[in-house]
Coordinates of C-alpha atoms in Angstrom, one line a residue:
M1 CA 27.2 -17.5 3.4
V2 CA 27.7 -20.9 1.9
E3 CA 24.7 -23.3 2.1
P4 CA 25.5 -26.6 3.7
V5 CA 25.6 -29.6 1.4
D6 CA 23.0 -32.3 2.1
P7 CA 24.9 -35.5 2.8
L8 CA 22.1 -37.5 1.1
Q9 CA 22.8 -35.5 -2.1
R10 CA 26.5 -36.4 -2.1
L11 CA 26.5 -40.1 -1.7
P12 CA 29.2 -42.2 -3.3
F13 CA 28.3 -44.1 -6.5
G14 CA 26.3 -47.2 -5.7
A15 CA 25.5 -46.1 -2.1
R16 CA 21.8 -45.3 -2.6
G17 CA 20.5 -48.9 -2.5
P18 CA 22.6 -50.2 0.4
L19 CA 21.9 -47.0 2.4
L20 CA 18.1 -47.2 1.7
D21 CA 18.2 -50.8 2.9
H22 CA 20.1 -49.7 6.1
L23 CA 17.7 -46.8 6.7
S24 CA 14.8 -49.2 6.2
R25 CA 16.2 -51.4 9.0
L26 CA 16.8 -48.2 11.1
R27 CA 13.2 -47.1 10.6
H28 CA 11.8 -50.5 11.4
D29 CA 14.1 -51.8 14.2
L30 CA 14.5 -48.5 16.0
G31 CA 12.1 -45.8 14.7
K32 CA 9.0 -48.0 14.9
Y33 CA 9.6 -49.8 18.2
V34 CA 11.2 -47.1 20.3
S35 CA 7.7 -45.6 20.8
L36 CA 5.3 -48.4 19.9
Q37 CA 3.7 -49.0 23.3
V38 CA 3.3 -45.3 24.1
R39 CA 1.6 -44.8 20.7
W40 CA -0.9 -47.6 21.5
L41 CA -2.0 -45.8 24.6
G42 CA -3.9 -43.1 22.9
A43 CA -4.7 -39.6 24.3
S44 CA -4.4 -38.9 28.1
P45 CA -3.4 -42.3 29.4
P46 CA -2.9 -42.8 33.2
P47 CA 0.6 -41.8 34.3
E48 CA 1.4 -45.4 35.4
A49 CA 0.4 -46.8 32.1
L50 CA 2.5 -44.2 30.3
R51 CA 5.5 -44.9 32.5
Q52 CA 5.3 -48.7 31.9
A53 CA 4.8 -48.2 28.2
M54 CA 7.8 -45.9 27.9
M55 CA 10.0 -48.3 29.9
A56 CA 9.0 -51.2 27.6
D57 CA 9.7 -49.1 24.5
L58 CA 13.2 -48.0 25.7
L59 CA 14.3 -51.0 27.6
E60 CA 13.0 -53.7 25.3
T61 CA 13.0 -51.9 21.9
H62 CA 13.9 -55.2 20.1
R63 CA 12.3 -58.3 21.4
G64 CA 13.3 -61.8 20.4
P65 CA 13.7 -65.4 21.7
G66 CA 16.8 -64.3 23.7
G67 CA 15.0 -61.5 25.4
G68 CA 14.8 -57.7 25.0
I69 CA 17.4 -55.3 23.7
D70 CA 17.3 -51.7 24.8
A71 CA 17.2 -48.7 22.4
P72 CA 20.8 -47.6 22.9
T73 CA 22.0 -51.1 22.0
V74 CA 19.9 -51.2 18.9
W75 CA 21.3 -47.8 17.9
A76 CA 24.9 -48.9 18.6
G77 CA 24.4 -51.7 16.0
L78 CA 23.0 -49.3 13.4
R79 CA 24.9 -46.0 13.9
P80 CA 28.5 -47.0 12.8
A81 CA 27.4 -47.6 9.2
L82 CA 25.8 -44.1 9.1
V83 CA 28.9 -42.3 10.2
G84 CA 31.5 -44.1 8.1
E85 CA 32.9 -46.3 10.9
V86 CA 31.9 -49.4 9.0
P87 CA 30.9 -50.0 5.4
L88 CA 27.3 -50.4 4.4
D89 CA 28.3 -53.4 2.4
D90 CA 31.7 -54.8 1.3
T91 CA 32.9 -51.6 -0.3
I92 CA 30.5 -48.6 0.3
T93 CA 31.0 -46.2 3.1
V94 CA 28.8 -43.2 3.9
D95 CA 28.9 -40.5 6.5
L96 CA 25.7 -38.7 7.4
S97 CA 27.3 -36.5 10.1
G98 CA 26.0 -33.0 9.7
D99 CA 22.7 -34.1 8.2
V100 CA 19.9 -32.3 10.0
D101 CA 17.8 -35.4 10.5
F102 CA 20.7 -37.6 11.4
E103 CA 21.8 -35.0 14.0
R104 CA 18.3 -34.9 15.5
L105 CA 18.3 -38.7 15.7
D106 CA 21.8 -38.8 17.3
D107 CA 21.0 -36.1 19.8
A108 CA 17.7 -37.8 20.8
M109 CA 19.5 -41.2 21.2
A110 CA 21.9 -39.5 23.5
R111 CA 19.0 -38.3 25.6
I112 CA 17.5 -41.8 25.5
S113 CA 20.8 -43.3 26.7
G114 CA 20.6 -41.0 29.7
V115 CA 17.0 -42.0 30.4
V116 CA 17.9 -45.7 30.1
R117 CA 20.7 -45.2 32.7
D118 CA 18.2 -43.4 35.0
L119 CA 15.6 -46.2 34.6
R120 CA 18.2 -48.9 35.3
G121 CA 19.2 -46.8 38.4
G122 CA 15.6 -46.7 39.6
V123 CA 14.8 -43.1 38.5
D124 CA 11.5 -43.3 36.7
G125 CA 9.6 -40.1 37.8
P126 CA 7.5 -37.8 35.6
Q127 CA 10.5 -35.9 34.2
T128 CA 12.3 -39.0 33.2
V129 CA 9.1 -40.4 31.6
A130 CA 8.5 -37.1 29.7
T131 CA 12.1 -36.9 28.5
G132 CA 12.0 -40.5 27.3
I133 CA 8.8 -40.1 25.4
E134 CA 9.8 -36.8 23.8
A135 CA 13.2 -38.2 22.7
A136 CA 11.6 -41.4 21.4
R137 CA 9.1 -39.4 19.3
T138 CA 12.1 -37.4 17.9
V139 CA 13.9 -40.7 17.0
S140 CA 10.8 -42.1 15.2
D141 CA 10.3 -38.8 13.3
A142 CA 14.0 -38.5 12.3
C143 CA 14.3 -42.2 11.2
R144 CA 11.2 -41.7 9.0
A145 CA 12.5 -38.4 7.6
L146 CA 15.9 -39.9 6.7
W147 CA 14.3 -42.9 4.9
S148 CA 11.7 -40.7 3.2
R149 CA 14.2 -38.1 1.9
L150 CA 16.5 -40.8 0.4
R151 CA 13.5 -42.5 -1.1
G152 CA 12.6 -39.2 -2.7
G153 CA 9.3 -38.6 -0.9

């Protein structure tokens, strides 16, 4: 059986720096804020507080003067450079498809997209909240893991 090749170990020449910059933005803009409010609640928060925090995390992942941007929209702006659809800079293109942490991240973001659709449709019950929180934690972990692996730690 052939061992899979780690996409982070077969980067094109000169890609490490631009990819590390992009993964730093990913870790900060998505990985940090997709579960920020939920993390602040601590252990055993009231269900309503948990629901509100999860909704804030997923529906307003990025906040700015123009308002909030949801997690799937943040991901849509970052993902193309990670799968070779657009270059990281003027010339360097990478494709992390198949990387275990990238796939965890991509799968979790697909679940979050479903949760966001549910929330916008008025479905915000305990199962939706649990799915959103679990997926957001996976996103945070996977963003951190990708960044850490490329950094060498």
